[in-house]
Amino acid sequence: MDIVSRLAGVIGSENVSYCDSELQSYGVDRTTIWEGNPKAVVFPRSVKQLQDIILFANKYSLKVVPSGGRTGLCGGAVANNSELVVSMDKMNIIKEINLDDRSITAEAGVTTQQIQVAAAENHLFYPVDFASSGSSQVGGNIATNAGGINVIRYGMTRNWILGLRVVTGSGDILNLNKSLVKNNTGYDFRHLFIGSEGTLGIIYEATLQLTEPPKPSTVCVFGVEKFAYLIEVLKICKSMLQVNAFEFFCNNALSRVVGAHQYQRPFDTESPFYALVELENTEIETETVFEVYSKCVDEKLITDGVISQSIDQARALWRLREDISETLWHFQPYKNDISVRISKMADFLNDVSQLIQKNYPDFEIIWYGHIGDGNIHLNILKPKNLSTLQFKSFCDGVSMSLGELISKYEGSISAEHGVGLLKKESLRFSRSEDEINLMKSIKKIFDPNAILNPGKLI
């Protein structure tokens, strides 16, 4: 009897899959660089089954890759070396909505969208949001400290986690922070697991903080001629408006989205870049946005613009930005998810632009991101004449130069997507050797036999 057959005897054969299509599907994320090659996919339905899987993996030296919605973009959920994929799809129950605490407790396999809908049904709001909200799962969001479009106002996933329940790499069950708002009793292990990419343990349940629903918003899209002008427009908007979001995208990104979804362009004038600004829809803010528009035009920072006049129009303008990532991943992009402080953004953008023009003169480059919080997504689309491996090898080399530049500006090689397999070699540009060694020491404490998510992060 092989090892996985023995595991089926422990958790039930109905919870183990050897199906080729599922092995391929659950063995990869959206990075599209690696091919999945897991030994099997297991679907725990309870914390007891999850613990049994981890104890079994330790006993028989099986490597384990945790799997959520697999919407990641850095290879963090790839199983390409006969690992055991542990999918959280079957642990997908919303257990409690507590109106007094304004919190929601859910198993790790619940999707972001399900959390948002449940909150809205109770006249509350979960602010973490991104284009993949319909398929991304709570456990994966927490394991990667997902960001999204609302960070400038609401912060990252980390800001909304009241409590976690996890099974560590050694099989221990931990109840972290017990969903308390105030708990000043030493080390807060909850925050170690947020952003740990499944290398310390598997999150199986979380309690999330909810808040008041936002007021209706006004959305503006401005055409911008130069990268540097985006920062000037941001400064003016923040000085005159209560900004909820400040996003940007290039014309190539807009063209891809419009072509794929048959959307309308925001206005007839074509610009190299576009800024999307969201603000609360109040009478004062709406009046002021016209002043902002006039000021930016007078200073020759923007060439054209549109201001939403209805909720439907605001949503349609957001789709131009939100649907970029979901559109591009079909074209096998090499993604750079980088960040620096806002105060350094203008000089950094200038240096990055020169680096990219020098190294990718004949490649299609897609720029977009959350520039309001210092986060840029730089995507290089794979040319048809290059194999996947050739393309990755070339981009990896350029990424080392980009990493040096990020290090110079004291930025991050991963603002919100994580490290995974794709960026592991670049971690040294954002973390010191001492920090990396401490990270390795922490992993040994929680995962002494190194069974969890091998090869990822560190």
XYZ file of C-alpha atoms in Angstrom:
458
model
C 0.000 0.000 0.000
C 1.458 3.382 -1.007
C 1.624 6.312 1.407
C -1.296 8.289 0.004
C -3.514 5.209 0.112
C -2.742 4.986 3.795
C -3.735 8.635 4.173
C -7.051 7.898 2.418
C -7.663 5.329 5.116
C -7.197 8.058 7.724
C -9.380 10.842 6.269
C -11.586 8.896 3.844
C -11.019 8.061 0.187
C -13.730 10.562 -0.812
C -11.417 13.350 0.421
C -8.434 12.322 -1.729
C -8.109 12.925 -5.474
C -5.667 11.449 -8.004
C -7.618 12.825 -10.985
C -5.204 14.181 -13.616
C -7.240 17.330 -14.254
C -7.427 18.115 -10.532
C -3.732 17.383 -10.055
C -2.942 19.912 -12.765
C -5.480 22.480 -11.589
C -4.581 22.328 -7.890
C -0.857 22.059 -8.577
C -0.454 25.618 -9.887
C -1.573 29.182 -9.310
C -1.883 31.937 -11.908
C 1.845 32.395 -12.389
C 1.696 30.126 -15.526
C 5.448 29.437 -15.364
C 5.462 26.072 -13.606
C 3.536 22.882 -14.327
C 1.756 21.144 -11.487
C 3.010 17.726 -10.413
C 1.510 16.908 -7.000
C 1.294 13.404 -5.581
C -2.384 13.867 -4.712
C -4.910 16.511 -3.633
C -6.622 16.130 -0.265
C -9.733 17.993 0.889
C -10.057 18.165 4.680
C -13.573 18.880 5.936
C -12.721 19.548 9.584
C -9.850 20.726 11.735
C -9.451 17.136 12.969
C -8.897 15.911 9.415
C -6.508 18.782 8.723
C -4.504 17.950 11.831
C -4.458 14.254 10.881
C -3.062 15.172 7.450
C -0.251 17.240 8.964
C 0.626 14.557 11.538
C 0.593 11.941 8.773
C 2.844 14.101 6.569
C 5.340 14.477 9.415
C 5.350 10.741 10.108
C 5.999 9.792 6.474
C 8.097 12.839 5.471
C 5.554 14.120 2.941
C 5.889 17.675 1.730
C 2.654 19.691 1.861
C 1.473 22.649 -0.233
C -1.554 24.541 1.178
C -4.051 25.574 -1.492
C -6.740 28.262 -1.430
C -8.286 29.942 -4.476
C -4.922 29.751 -6.301
C -5.279 33.314 -7.568
C -1.697 34.112 -6.507
C 0.844 35.505 -8.946
C 4.194 34.426 -7.524
C 4.117 30.610 -7.426
C 3.214 30.444 -3.747
C 0.725 27.612 -4.282
C 2.713 25.612 -6.852
C 3.208 21.882 -6.201
C 5.615 20.670 -8.881
C 7.691 18.092 -7.028
C 5.293 15.319 -5.869
C 4.012 17.281 -2.868
C 0.652 16.687 -1.252
C -1.748 19.551 -2.010
C -4.054 20.367 0.908
C -7.039 22.231 -0.527
C -9.276 24.223 1.809
C -12.208 24.149 -0.642
C -14.356 21.943 1.616
C -13.806 24.056 4.732
C -16.053 26.840 3.478
C -18.582 27.681 6.189
C -19.341 31.127 7.578
C -19.721 30.234 11.242
C -20.861 33.460 12.847
C -21.659 37.097 12.209
C -21.484 39.012 15.479
C -23.223 42.362 15.214
C -22.106 43.485 18.682
C -18.447 42.904 17.840
C -18.919 43.792 14.173
C -17.055 40.647 13.216
C -17.446 37.614 11.001
C -15.920 34.192 11.654
C -15.346 31.971 8.634
C -13.435 28.889 7.593
C -10.443 29.405 5.329
C -12.166 28.216 2.144
C -14.813 30.958 2.176
C -14.261 33.414 -0.681
C -13.668 37.127 -0.243
C -16.883 37.857 -2.099
C -18.905 35.641 0.253
C -17.523 37.632 3.200
C -18.410 40.904 1.488
C -21.960 39.748 0.692
C -22.564 38.423 4.218
C -21.328 41.699 5.682
C -23.541 43.753 3.354
C -26.592 41.662 4.245
C -26.034 42.754 7.832
C -25.495 46.424 6.886
C -21.743 46.164 7.464
C -18.688 46.263 5.217
C -15.538 44.193 4.682
C -13.158 46.564 2.901
C -10.482 44.203 1.531
C -11.282 43.949 -2.165
C -9.650 42.988 -5.461
C -10.603 41.707 -8.901
C -10.343 38.034 -7.857
C -12.723 38.417 -4.890
C -15.064 35.802 -6.357
C -12.432 33.063 -6.251
C -9.767 34.155 -3.756
C -10.218 32.545 -0.339
C -9.925 33.980 3.148
C -7.064 31.674 4.154
C -4.996 32.569 1.104
C -5.692 36.276 1.518
C -4.389 36.144 5.077
C -1.419 33.937 4.222
C -0.305 36.535 1.663
C -1.542 39.642 3.521
C -3.477 40.615 0.395
C -3.879 44.313 -0.428
C -6.158 45.429 -3.244
C -7.876 48.617 -4.283
C -8.880 50.023 -0.887
C -5.513 50.089 0.865
C -5.104 53.865 0.788
C -8.151 54.230 3.070
C -8.534 50.872 4.837
C -5.102 49.243 4.849
C -4.052 45.655 4.097
C -5.681 42.372 5.147
C -3.554 42.445 8.316
C -5.549 45.420 9.601
C -8.785 43.404 9.618
C -7.774 40.162 11.336
C -9.103 39.829 14.878
C -8.216 36.183 15.397
C -6.836 33.093 13.671
C -7.027 29.371 14.199
C -4.176 27.417 12.634
C -2.612 23.983 12.471
C 1.155 24.391 12.642
C 3.690 22.405 10.669
C 4.171 20.127 13.686
C 0.422 19.490 13.984
C -0.361 21.756 16.930
C -3.679 23.635 16.947
C -3.392 27.290 17.936
C -6.124 29.820 18.716
C -4.406 33.147 18.127
C -5.649 36.351 19.810
C -9.129 34.900 20.525
C -10.714 37.675 18.419
C -9.915 40.367 20.970
C -9.547 44.011 19.979
C -7.122 44.635 22.860
C -4.799 41.878 24.047
C -1.475 43.142 25.343
C 0.021 39.859 26.567
C 3.352 39.527 24.831
C 4.145 38.190 21.377
C 1.206 38.264 18.959
C 1.718 35.104 16.890
C -1.319 36.004 14.802
C 0.835 38.466 12.876
C 3.514 35.852 12.180
C 0.991 33.797 10.234
C -0.363 36.790 8.308
C 1.849 36.953 5.216
C 3.716 33.709 6.033
C 2.594 32.057 2.753
C 1.738 28.744 4.387
C 5.301 28.107 5.554
C 4.508 28.045 9.302
C 1.077 26.440 9.401
C -2.276 26.207 7.663
C -4.943 28.749 8.576
C -8.284 26.991 8.878
C -10.475 29.688 10.469
C -10.391 33.454 10.869
C -12.384 36.157 12.601
C -12.466 39.340 10.539
C -13.344 42.844 11.671
C -16.187 44.563 9.827
C -16.951 48.266 9.647
C -19.524 50.841 8.546
C -20.439 50.721 4.848
C -18.849 53.558 2.891
C -20.922 56.378 1.501
C -21.619 56.403 -2.247
C -18.549 57.467 -4.156
C -17.626 59.642 -7.081
C -15.034 58.219 -9.478
C -12.865 60.307 -11.799
C -10.540 59.170 -14.560
C -7.920 61.640 -15.817
C -5.650 61.331 -18.849
C -1.991 61.950 -17.936
C 0.908 62.496 -20.346
C 3.878 61.488 -18.172
C 4.611 59.127 -15.291
C 5.924 61.956 -13.142
C 2.679 63.884 -13.582
C 0.780 61.114 -11.779
C 2.563 62.006 -8.553
C 1.742 65.690 -8.973
C -1.938 64.877 -9.589
C -1.905 62.672 -6.468
C -0.472 65.520 -4.384
C -3.150 67.940 -5.573
C -5.963 65.443 -4.980
C -4.768 64.612 -1.456
C -4.394 68.301 -0.584
C -7.932 69.188 -1.692
C -10.013 65.989 -1.394
C -10.739 63.073 0.951
C -9.288 60.407 -1.347
C -10.518 56.823 -0.940
C -8.427 55.381 -3.765
C -5.870 56.612 -6.272
C -5.042 54.096 -9.002
C -3.255 54.320 -12.309
C -2.937 52.309 -15.520
C -1.239 52.754 -18.876
C -2.904 52.947 -22.280
C -1.784 49.406 -23.175
C -3.613 48.113 -20.094
C -6.746 50.061 -21.007
C -6.643 48.763 -24.583
C -6.330 45.160 -23.394
C -9.289 45.473 -21.022
C -11.488 47.346 -23.502
C -10.706 44.775 -26.198
C -11.335 41.757 -23.977
C -14.592 42.965 -22.418
C -15.973 45.393 -25.021
C -15.997 48.241 -22.499
C -16.146 51.882 -23.501
C -13.050 54.011 -23.129
C -13.488 56.781 -20.506
C -13.150 59.524 -23.135
C -12.028 59.926 -26.743
C -8.643 61.523 -26.025
C -5.952 58.845 -25.812
C -3.291 59.311 -23.125
C -0.165 57.312 -22.207
C -1.408 56.994 -18.599
C -4.637 57.324 -16.647
C -5.319 58.187 -13.016
C -8.449 56.852 -11.338
C -9.553 58.744 -8.225
C -12.362 57.733 -5.874
C -13.810 60.066 -3.237
C -16.916 60.127 -1.080
C -19.915 61.475 -2.927
C -20.706 64.547 -0.857
C -21.766 67.948 -2.143
C -18.546 69.577 -0.942
C -16.295 66.882 -2.442
C -18.152 66.895 -5.756
C -17.728 70.659 -6.066
C -14.063 70.460 -5.139
C -13.278 67.768 -7.715
C -14.094 70.262 -10.477
C -11.595 72.648 -8.875
C -9.024 69.825 -8.828
C -9.695 69.103 -12.488
C -9.296 72.753 -13.456
C -6.095 73.131 -11.441
C -4.556 70.026 -13.037
C -5.518 71.222 -16.517
C -4.109 74.688 -15.841
C -0.821 73.134 -14.715
C -0.853 70.913 -17.841
C -0.812 67.726 -15.751
C -3.886 66.165 -17.349
C -5.239 66.306 -20.886
C -8.799 65.092 -20.416
C -11.050 63.592 -17.785
C -14.437 62.252 -16.778
C -16.333 62.505 -13.478
C -18.984 59.879 -12.743
C -22.567 61.111 -12.614
C -24.174 57.901 -11.334
C -23.401 54.745 -9.388
C -23.476 52.722 -12.617
C -20.978 55.037 -14.294
C -18.699 54.903 -11.253
C -18.758 51.102 -11.381
C -18.063 51.121 -15.117
C -15.005 53.343 -14.623
C -13.711 51.051 -11.849
C -14.018 48.052 -14.171
C -11.380 49.617 -16.433
C -8.885 49.313 -13.577
C -10.144 46.285 -11.652
C -10.268 43.959 -14.656
C -6.661 44.472 -15.734
C -5.156 41.631 -13.706
C -7.913 39.167 -14.632
C -7.431 40.081 -18.304
C -3.637 39.924 -18.387
C -2.942 36.589 -16.724
C -4.122 34.816 -19.900
C -1.132 36.379 -21.707
C 1.498 34.815 -19.387
C 2.858 38.058 -17.911
C 6.014 38.231 -15.847
C 4.804 40.275 -12.909
C 6.744 42.716 -10.771
C 4.795 43.903 -7.730
C 6.975 46.617 -6.218
C 6.636 49.494 -3.771
C 8.483 52.476 -2.347
C 7.477 55.330 -0.068
C 5.326 57.984 -1.729
C 8.016 60.605 -1.036
C 10.458 58.645 -3.230
C 7.998 57.652 -5.923
C 8.751 60.344 -8.532
C 12.504 59.659 -8.675
C 11.933 55.909 -8.465
C 9.489 55.929 -11.378
C 11.993 57.828 -13.507
C 14.766 55.300 -12.784
C 12.487 52.296 -13.294
C 11.286 53.684 -16.630
C 14.857 54.024 -17.882
C 15.722 50.500 -16.720
C 12.689 49.000 -18.462
C 13.211 50.922 -21.715
C 16.812 49.734 -21.840
C 16.105 46.056 -21.123
C 12.693 45.519 -22.735
C 12.755 47.650 -25.911
C 10.683 45.173 -27.957
C 8.394 43.766 -25.239
C 4.863 44.876 -24.451
C 4.946 46.516 -21.020
C 1.813 46.955 -18.925
C 1.959 49.428 -16.050
C -0.781 49.771 -13.465
C -1.187 49.793 -9.711
C -2.143 51.442 -6.468
C 0.044 54.475 -6.793
C -1.768 56.160 -3.909
C -0.034 53.753 -1.511
C 3.251 53.482 -3.414
C 2.543 50.158 -5.155
C 3.302 49.593 -8.852
C 2.486 46.490 -10.907
C 4.941 46.141 -13.779
C 3.942 43.376 -16.214
C 5.996 42.140 -19.149
C 3.937 40.106 -21.621
C 5.562 37.009 -23.090
C 6.417 37.310 -26.812
C 5.091 34.427 -28.889
C 8.577 33.611 -30.214
C 9.952 32.802 -26.737
C 9.266 29.658 -24.748
C 8.045 30.043 -21.191
C 11.454 29.054 -19.810
C 13.332 31.421 -22.140
C 11.014 34.254 -21.189
C 11.335 33.605 -17.453
C 15.128 33.306 -17.661
C 15.406 36.643 -19.460
C 13.058 38.422 -17.048
C 14.781 36.914 -14.009
C 18.030 38.532 -15.129
C 16.434 41.953 -15.462
C 14.740 41.479 -12.094
C 18.148 41.400 -10.426
C 18.849 44.911 -11.779
C 15.373 45.981 -10.719
C 16.031 44.515 -7.273
C 19.192 46.571 -6.913
C 17.196 49.684 -7.782
C 14.484 48.782 -5.256
C 17.152 48.243 -2.609
C 18.628 51.668 -3.371
C 15.222 53.254 -2.718
C 14.588 51.056 0.361
C 11.497 49.581 -1.260
C 9.931 46.138 -1.481
C 10.194 43.494 -4.177
C 6.669 42.370 -3.235
C 4.101 44.928 -2.127
C 1.089 42.615 -1.886
C 1.445 39.391 -3.907
C 3.969 37.618 -1.680
C 7.291 35.982 -2.525
C 6.547 32.345 -3.360
C 8.883 30.693 -5.852
C 9.040 33.602 -8.267
C 10.684 36.201 -6.031
C 12.582 34.095 -3.529
C 15.967 34.940 -5.056
C 15.116 38.651 -4.876
C 14.151 38.614 -1.195
C 17.642 39.842 -0.263
C 16.862 43.187 -1.889
C 14.124 43.856 0.690
C 15.309 41.851 3.703
C 18.739 41.818 5.354
C 20.688 38.599 5.852
C 19.968 38.802 9.584
C 16.232 39.120 8.927
C 16.226 36.142 6.568
C 18.112 34.023 9.097
C 15.589 34.962 11.781
C 12.758 34.003 9.415
C 14.381 30.603 8.915
C 14.690 30.161 12.681
C 11.015 30.978 13.171
C 10.047 28.431 10.527
C 12.002 25.722 12.389
C 9.971 26.407 15.518
C 6.566 26.031 13.875
C 7.542 23.543 11.143
C 10.502 21.557 12.555
C 10.490 18.925 9.796
C 10.144 21.518 7.018
C 7.115 19.855 5.455
C 5.115 23.011 4.700
C 5.260 24.754 1.316
C 8.837 23.699 0.477
C 10.939 26.124 -1.531
C 8.649 29.079 -0.983
C 9.596 32.428 0.583
C 12.894 31.337 2.242
